[in-house]
Coordinates of C-alpha atoms and ligand atoms in Angstrom, one line a residue:
X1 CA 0.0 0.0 0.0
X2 CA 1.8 3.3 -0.9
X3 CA 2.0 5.9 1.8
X4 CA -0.4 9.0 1.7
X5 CA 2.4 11.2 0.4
X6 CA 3.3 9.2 -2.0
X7 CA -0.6 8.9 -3.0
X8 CA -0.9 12.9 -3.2
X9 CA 2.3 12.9 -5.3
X10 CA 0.6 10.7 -8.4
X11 CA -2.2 12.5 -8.3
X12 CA -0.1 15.6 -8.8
X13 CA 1.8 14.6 -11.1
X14 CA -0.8 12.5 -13.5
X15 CA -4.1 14.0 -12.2
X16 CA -5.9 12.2 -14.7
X17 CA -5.4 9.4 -12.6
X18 CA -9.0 10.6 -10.3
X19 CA -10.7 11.1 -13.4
X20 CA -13.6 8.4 -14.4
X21 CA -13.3 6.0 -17.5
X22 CA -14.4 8.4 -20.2
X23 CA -17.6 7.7 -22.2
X24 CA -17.3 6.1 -25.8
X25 CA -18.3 8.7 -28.3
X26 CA -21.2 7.8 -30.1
X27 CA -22.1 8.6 -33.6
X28 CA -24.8 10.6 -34.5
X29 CA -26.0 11.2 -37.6
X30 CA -27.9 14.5 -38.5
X31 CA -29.3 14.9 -42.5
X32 CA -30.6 18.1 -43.7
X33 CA -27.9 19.5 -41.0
X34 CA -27.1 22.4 -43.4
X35 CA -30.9 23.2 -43.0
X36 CA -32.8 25.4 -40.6
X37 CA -33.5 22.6 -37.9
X38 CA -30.1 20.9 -38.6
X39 CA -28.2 24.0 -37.7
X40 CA -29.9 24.0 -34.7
X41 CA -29.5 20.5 -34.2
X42 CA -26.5 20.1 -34.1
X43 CA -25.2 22.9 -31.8
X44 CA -27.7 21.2 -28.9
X45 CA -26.3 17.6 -29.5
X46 CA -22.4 18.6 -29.4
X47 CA -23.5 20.4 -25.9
X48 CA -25.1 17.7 -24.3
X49 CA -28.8 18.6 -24.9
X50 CA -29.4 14.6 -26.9
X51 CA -27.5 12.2 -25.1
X52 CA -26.7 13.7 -21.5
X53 CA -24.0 16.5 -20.3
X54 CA -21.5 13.4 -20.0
X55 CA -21.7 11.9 -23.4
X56 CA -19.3 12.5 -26.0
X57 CA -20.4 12.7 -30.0
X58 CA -19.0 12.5 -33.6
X59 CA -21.6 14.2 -35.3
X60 CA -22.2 13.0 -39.2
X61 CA -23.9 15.5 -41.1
X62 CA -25.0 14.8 -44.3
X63 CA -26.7 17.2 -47.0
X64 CA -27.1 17.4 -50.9
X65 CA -24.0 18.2 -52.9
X66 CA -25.9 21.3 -53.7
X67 CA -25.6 22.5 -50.1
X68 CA -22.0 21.3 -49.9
X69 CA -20.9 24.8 -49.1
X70 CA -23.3 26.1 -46.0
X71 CA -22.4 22.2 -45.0
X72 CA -18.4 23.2 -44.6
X73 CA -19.8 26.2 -42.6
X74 CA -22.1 24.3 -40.4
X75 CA -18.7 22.2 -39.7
X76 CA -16.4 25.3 -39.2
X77 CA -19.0 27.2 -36.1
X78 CA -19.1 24.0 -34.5
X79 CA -15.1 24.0 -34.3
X80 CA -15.4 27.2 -33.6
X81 CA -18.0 26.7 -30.7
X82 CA -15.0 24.4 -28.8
X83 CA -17.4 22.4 -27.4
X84 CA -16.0 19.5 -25.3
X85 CA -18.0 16.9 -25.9
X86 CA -17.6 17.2 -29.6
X87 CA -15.5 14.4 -30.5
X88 CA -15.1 14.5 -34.2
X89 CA -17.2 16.1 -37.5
X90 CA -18.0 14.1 -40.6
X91 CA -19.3 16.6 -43.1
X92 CA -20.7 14.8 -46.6
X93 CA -23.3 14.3 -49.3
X94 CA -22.3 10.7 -49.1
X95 CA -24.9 8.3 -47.9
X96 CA -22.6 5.8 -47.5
X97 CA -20.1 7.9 -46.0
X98 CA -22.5 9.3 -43.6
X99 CA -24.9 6.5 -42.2
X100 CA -21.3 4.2 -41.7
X101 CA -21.7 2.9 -37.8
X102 CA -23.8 5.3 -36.7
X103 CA -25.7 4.5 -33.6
X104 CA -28.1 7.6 -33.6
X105 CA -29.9 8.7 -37.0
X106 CA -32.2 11.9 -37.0
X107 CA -33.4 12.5 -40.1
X108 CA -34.3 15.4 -41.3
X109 CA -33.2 16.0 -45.0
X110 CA -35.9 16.6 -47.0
X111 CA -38.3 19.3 -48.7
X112 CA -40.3 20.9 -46.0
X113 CA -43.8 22.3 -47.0
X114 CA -44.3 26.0 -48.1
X115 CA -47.1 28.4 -48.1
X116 CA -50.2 26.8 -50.4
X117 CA -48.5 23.4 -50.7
X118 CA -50.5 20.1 -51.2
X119 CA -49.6 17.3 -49.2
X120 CA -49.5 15.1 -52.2
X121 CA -46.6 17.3 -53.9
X122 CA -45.1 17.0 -49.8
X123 CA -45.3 12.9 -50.5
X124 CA -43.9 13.2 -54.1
X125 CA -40.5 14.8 -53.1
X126 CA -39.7 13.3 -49.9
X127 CA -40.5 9.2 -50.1
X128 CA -38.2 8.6 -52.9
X129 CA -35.4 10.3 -50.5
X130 CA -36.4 7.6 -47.3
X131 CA -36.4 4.8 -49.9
X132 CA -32.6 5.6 -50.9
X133 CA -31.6 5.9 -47.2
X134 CA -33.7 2.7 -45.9
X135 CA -30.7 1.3 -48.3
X136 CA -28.4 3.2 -46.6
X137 CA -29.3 2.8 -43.2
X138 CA -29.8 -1.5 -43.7
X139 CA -26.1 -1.5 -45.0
X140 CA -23.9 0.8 -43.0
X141 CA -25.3 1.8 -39.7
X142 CA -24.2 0.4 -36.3
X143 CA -26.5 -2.7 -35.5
X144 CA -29.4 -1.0 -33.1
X145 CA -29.2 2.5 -34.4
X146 CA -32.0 4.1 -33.5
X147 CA -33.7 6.6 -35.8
X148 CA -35.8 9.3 -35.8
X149 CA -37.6 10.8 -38.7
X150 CA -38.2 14.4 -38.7
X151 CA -38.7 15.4 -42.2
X152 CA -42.6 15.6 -43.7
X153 CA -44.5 14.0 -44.3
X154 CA -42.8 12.1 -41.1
X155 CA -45.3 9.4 -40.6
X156 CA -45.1 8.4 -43.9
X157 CA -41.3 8.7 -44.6
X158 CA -40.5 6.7 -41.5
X159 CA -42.8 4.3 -43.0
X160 CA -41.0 3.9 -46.5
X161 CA -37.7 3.6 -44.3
X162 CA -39.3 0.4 -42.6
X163 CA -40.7 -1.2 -45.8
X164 CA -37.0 -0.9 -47.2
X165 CA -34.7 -1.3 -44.0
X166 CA -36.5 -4.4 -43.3
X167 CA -33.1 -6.1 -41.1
X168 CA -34.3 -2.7 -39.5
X169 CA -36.4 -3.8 -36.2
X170 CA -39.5 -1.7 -36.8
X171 CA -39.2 -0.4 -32.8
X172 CA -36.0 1.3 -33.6
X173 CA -37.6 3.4 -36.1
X174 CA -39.9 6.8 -35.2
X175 CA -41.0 9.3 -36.4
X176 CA -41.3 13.1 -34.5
X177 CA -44.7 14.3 -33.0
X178 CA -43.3 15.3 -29.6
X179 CA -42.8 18.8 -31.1
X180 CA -46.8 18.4 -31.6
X181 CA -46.6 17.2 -28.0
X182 CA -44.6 20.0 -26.5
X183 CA -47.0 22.7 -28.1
X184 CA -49.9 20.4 -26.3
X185 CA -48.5 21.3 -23.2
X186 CA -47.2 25.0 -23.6
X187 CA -51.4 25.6 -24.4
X188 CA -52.5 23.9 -21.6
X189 CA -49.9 25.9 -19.6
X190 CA -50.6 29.2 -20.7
X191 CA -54.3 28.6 -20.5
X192 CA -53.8 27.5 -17.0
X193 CA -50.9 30.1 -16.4
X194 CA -48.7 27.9 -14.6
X195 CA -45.2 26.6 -15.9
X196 CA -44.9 24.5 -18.4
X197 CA -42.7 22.2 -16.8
X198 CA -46.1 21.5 -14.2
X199 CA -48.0 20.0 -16.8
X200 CA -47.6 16.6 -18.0
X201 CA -49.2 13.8 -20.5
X202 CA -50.7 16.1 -22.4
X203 CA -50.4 13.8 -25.5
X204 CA -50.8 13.4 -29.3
X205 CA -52.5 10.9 -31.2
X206 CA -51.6 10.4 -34.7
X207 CA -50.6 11.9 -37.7
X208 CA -47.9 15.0 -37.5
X209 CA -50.4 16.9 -39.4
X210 CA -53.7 18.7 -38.9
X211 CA -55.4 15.4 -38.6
X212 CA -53.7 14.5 -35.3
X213 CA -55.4 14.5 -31.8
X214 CA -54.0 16.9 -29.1
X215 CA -55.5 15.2 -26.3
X216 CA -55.2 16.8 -22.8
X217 CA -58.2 14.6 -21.3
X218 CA -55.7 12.9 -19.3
X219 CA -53.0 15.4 -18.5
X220 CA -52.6 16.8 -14.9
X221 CA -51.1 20.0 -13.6
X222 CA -48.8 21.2 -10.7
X223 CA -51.4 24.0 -8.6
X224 CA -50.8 25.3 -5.2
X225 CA -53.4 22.6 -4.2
X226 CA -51.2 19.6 -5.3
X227 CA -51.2 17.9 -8.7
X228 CA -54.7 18.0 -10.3
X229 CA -56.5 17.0 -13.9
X230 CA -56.0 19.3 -16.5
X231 CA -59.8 18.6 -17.4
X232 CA -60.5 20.1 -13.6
X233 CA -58.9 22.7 -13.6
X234 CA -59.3 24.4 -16.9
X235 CA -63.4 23.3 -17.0
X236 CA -64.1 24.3 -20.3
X237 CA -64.9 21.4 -22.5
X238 CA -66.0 23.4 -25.1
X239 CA -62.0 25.2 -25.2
X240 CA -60.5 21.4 -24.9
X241 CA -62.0 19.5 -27.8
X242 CA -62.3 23.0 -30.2
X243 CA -59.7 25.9 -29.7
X244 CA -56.8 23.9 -27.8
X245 CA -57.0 21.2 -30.5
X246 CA -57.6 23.7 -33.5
X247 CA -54.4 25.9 -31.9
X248 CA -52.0 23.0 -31.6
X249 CA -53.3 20.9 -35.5
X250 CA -52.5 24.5 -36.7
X251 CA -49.5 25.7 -35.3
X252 CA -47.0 24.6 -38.0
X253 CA -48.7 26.7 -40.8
X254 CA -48.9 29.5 -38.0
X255 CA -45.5 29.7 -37.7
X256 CA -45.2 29.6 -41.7
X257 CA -47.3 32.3 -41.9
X258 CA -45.5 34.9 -39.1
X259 CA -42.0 33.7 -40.2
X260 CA -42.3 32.6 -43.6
X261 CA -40.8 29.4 -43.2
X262 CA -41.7 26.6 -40.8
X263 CA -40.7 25.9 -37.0
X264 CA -37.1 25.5 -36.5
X265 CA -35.5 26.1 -32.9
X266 CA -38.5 24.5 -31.2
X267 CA -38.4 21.6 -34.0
X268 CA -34.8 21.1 -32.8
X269 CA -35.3 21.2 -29.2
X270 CA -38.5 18.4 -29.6
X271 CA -35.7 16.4 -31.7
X272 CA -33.6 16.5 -28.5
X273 CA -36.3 16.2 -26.2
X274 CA -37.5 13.0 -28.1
X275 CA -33.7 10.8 -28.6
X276 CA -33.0 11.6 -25.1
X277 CA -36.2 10.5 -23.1
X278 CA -36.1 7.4 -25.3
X279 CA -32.8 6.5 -24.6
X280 CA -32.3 8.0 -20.9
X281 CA -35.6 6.8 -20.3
X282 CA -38.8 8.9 -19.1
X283 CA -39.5 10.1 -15.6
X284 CA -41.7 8.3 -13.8
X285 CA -45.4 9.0 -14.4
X286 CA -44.6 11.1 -17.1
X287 CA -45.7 10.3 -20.9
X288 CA -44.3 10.8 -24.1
X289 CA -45.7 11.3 -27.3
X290 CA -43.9 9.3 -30.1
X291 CA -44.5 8.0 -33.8
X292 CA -43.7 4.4 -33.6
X293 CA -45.4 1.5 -35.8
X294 CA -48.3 0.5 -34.5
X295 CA -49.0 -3.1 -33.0
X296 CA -52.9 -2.3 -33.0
X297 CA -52.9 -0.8 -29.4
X298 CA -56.3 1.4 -29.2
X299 CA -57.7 -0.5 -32.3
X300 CA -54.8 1.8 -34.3
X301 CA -54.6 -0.2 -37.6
X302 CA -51.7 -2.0 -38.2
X303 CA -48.9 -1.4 -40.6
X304 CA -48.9 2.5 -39.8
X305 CA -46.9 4.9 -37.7
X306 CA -48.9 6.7 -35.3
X307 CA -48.3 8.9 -32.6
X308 CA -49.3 6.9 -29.3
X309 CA -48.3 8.1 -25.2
X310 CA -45.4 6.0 -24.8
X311 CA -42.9 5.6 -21.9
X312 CA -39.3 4.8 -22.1
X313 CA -37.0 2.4 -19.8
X314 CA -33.7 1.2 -21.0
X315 CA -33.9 2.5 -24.7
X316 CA -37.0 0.6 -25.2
X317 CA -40.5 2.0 -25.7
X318 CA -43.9 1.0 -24.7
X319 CA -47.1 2.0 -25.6
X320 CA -49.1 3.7 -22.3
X321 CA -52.5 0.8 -22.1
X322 CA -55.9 1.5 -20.5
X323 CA -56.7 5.1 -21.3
X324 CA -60.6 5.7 -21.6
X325 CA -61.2 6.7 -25.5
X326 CA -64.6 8.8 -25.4
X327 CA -66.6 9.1 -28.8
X328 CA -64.8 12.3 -30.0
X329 CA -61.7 10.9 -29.3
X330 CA -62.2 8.0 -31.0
X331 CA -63.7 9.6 -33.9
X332 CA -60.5 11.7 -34.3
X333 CA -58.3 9.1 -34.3
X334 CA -60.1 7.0 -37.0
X335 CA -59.7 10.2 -39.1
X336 CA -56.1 10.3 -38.7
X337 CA -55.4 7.0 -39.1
X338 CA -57.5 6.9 -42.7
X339 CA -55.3 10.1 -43.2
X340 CA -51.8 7.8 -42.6
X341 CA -53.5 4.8 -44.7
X342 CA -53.9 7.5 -48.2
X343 CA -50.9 8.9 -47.7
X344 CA -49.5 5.0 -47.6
X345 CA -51.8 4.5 -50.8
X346 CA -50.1 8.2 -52.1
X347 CA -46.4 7.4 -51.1
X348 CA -46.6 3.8 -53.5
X349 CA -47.3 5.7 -56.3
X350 CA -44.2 7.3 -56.3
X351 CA -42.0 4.6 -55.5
Ligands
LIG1 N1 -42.0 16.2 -37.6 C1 -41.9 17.5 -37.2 O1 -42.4 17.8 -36.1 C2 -41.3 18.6 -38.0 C3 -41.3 19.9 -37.5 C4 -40.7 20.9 -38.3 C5 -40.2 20.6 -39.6 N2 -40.3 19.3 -40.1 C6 -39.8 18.9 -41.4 O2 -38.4 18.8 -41.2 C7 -37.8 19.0 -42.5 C8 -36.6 20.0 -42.5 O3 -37.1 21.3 -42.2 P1 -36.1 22.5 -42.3 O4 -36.9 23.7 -41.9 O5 -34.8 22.2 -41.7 O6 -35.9 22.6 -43.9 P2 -34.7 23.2 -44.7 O7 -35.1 23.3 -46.1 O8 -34.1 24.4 -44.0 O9 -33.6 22.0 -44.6 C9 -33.7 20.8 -45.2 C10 -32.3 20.4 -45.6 O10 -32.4 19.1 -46.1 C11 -31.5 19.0 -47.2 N3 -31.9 17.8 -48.0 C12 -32.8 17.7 -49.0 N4 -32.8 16.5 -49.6 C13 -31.8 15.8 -48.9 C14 -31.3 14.5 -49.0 N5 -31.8 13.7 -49.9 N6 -30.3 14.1 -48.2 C15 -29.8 15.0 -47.3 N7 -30.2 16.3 -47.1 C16 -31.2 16.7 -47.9 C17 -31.6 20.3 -47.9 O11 -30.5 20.6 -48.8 C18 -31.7 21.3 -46.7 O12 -30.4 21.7 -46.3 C19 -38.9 19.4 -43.4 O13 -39.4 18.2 -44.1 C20 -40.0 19.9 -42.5 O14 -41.3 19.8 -43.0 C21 -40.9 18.3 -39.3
LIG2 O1 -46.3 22.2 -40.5 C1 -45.2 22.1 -41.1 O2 -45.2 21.9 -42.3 C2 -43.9 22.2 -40.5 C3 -43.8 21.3 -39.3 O3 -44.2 20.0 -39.5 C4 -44.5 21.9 -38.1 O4 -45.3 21.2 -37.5 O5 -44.2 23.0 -37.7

């Protein structure tokens, strides 16, 4: 046993000595990064803001060889931003190239909707770009990546990448609807005027599009009389199944309209929000709302990606069981899932 002098003297002199085993970098990949929600992206993963304060990255961007230039700049801020946890940068318009062992995949690459656009023409210029990385993804990304599809129509893309990945598990694949999720609740807060971070499982059912169901029937909120249901204390039926739902179906085109182009920052921090409850787990007694394939929970058909409550443990998702499904609720969520199943019928006409 050394003596305690001798102790102090190691530590001195190699000080890394009292530091723990460092963290594996993992590789994430981000597409569309030289887009509006990639650049935003990216700077939360590299500090922390994905996969936990302590978790080191190599971030693999990919864009179109069009964008090759804004990609290069992308790379240069984030070596400019010195961020610690940044572990490497793989800038390409290689599929190959960029999908190669990664463990994380958020994809958001694609053509987002404008002002006036039909969701048809939405369908027609993005599933041909999930069908060519379902090829990608199969053959070079770490076995158990987990992805997350961001880009519109997201149900329906993350779809084609199932049908073409199929090595893929089907429960590693999502799609995005807890930006839809996170609005859910910033409503119910401000109608309530409490903080946001007091209200909870305010969820989504559905399709990420005006279709879906915001569905704050079983949420609760933090009051000065202890945690109570949303449907309590706001009393207003009428404001729950009409303006609350109408606010939150609508708020994408909303922000078109005021900025012109669509949601970006909050887009990004929902993309964080999502990767990191699903594989740090959720906290308990708190739902999620996700886009994962449906295995006919709540009479959902089949073969469809839908956005159901789910909780996380251990990078594995589950489907929340038992919630009561009034009339109206039920009603909506037939809508959306006919919705998904055209937009299935849609997508194989242009593949
Ligand atoms: N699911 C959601 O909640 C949600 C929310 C907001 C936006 N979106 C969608 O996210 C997507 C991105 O939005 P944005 O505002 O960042 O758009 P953007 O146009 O700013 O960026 C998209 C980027 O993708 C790139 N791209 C296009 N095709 C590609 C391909 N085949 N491979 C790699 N990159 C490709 C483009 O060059 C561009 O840089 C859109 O489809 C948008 O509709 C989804
Ligand atoms: O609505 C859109 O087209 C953009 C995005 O999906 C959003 O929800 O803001």
């Amino acid at each position: 046993m050394p003596s305690k002098s001798l102790l102090q003297r190691l530590v001195k002199w190699c000080p890394w000595l009292l530091r723990d085993e460092p963290k594996r970098p993992v590789k994430v990949l981000v597409t569309g990064a030289a887009g509006q929600i990639g650049y935003a992206v990216v700077a939360m993963i590299a500090r922390g803001l994905m996969l936990g304060a302590d978790q080191p990255v190599v971030l693999h961007m990919l864009d179109l060889p069009r964008s090759r230039d804004a990609l290069n700049g992308v790379r240069m801020e984030l070596i400019d931003a010195a961020l610690p946890l940044l572990r490497g940068v793989v800038a390409t318009s290689d599929e190959a190239e960029a999908f190669d062992g990664v463990n994380v995949a958020i994809l958001i690459g694609g053509s987002p909707r404008r002002e006036g656009m039909e969701r048809k023409d939405l369908i027609a210029k993005n599933v041909p770009i999930y069908k060519s990385q379902a090829a990608a993804l199969q053959k070079h990304a770490a076995p158990n990546c987990k992805v997350l599809v961001v880009a519109n129509p997201a149900n329906t893309n993350a779809l084609v990448l199932k049908e073409f990945a199929p090595a893929v598990p089907a429960k590693n694949i999502s799609c995005l609807t807890r930006f839809d999720h996170n609005r859910a609740l910033g409503q119910v807060a401000q109608k309530l005027n409490v903080h946001v971070g007091d209200v909870k499982n305010a969820i989504i059912w559905g399709n990420h599009s005006s279709t879906q169901l915001p569905d704050a029937s079983h949420g609760t909120a933090w009051t000065e009389r202890g945690e109570r249901p949303v449907r309590e204390l706001i009393a207003d039926e009428t404001w729950l199944r009409e303006e609350f739902v109408r606010t939150v179906q609508q708020r994408g085109a909303a922000v078109i309209k005021a900025r012109g182009q669509s949601s970006s920052l909050s887009a990004a921090s929902a993309t964080c929000d999502h990767m990191r409850d699903w594989i740090l787990g959720t906290p308990k007694g708190t739902w999620v709302s996700m886009g994962v394939y449906s295995d006919g929970s709540y009479s959902v058909p089949d073969g469809l990606f839908y956005s159901f409550p789910v909780t996380c443990e251990k990078g594995e998702w589950s489907v929340v069981q038992g919630l009561q499904i009034d009339d109206f609720a039920r009603s909506k969520m037939e809508a959306s899932a006919s919705e998904l199943m055209e937009e299935k019928t849609i997508a194989y006409e242009f593949l």
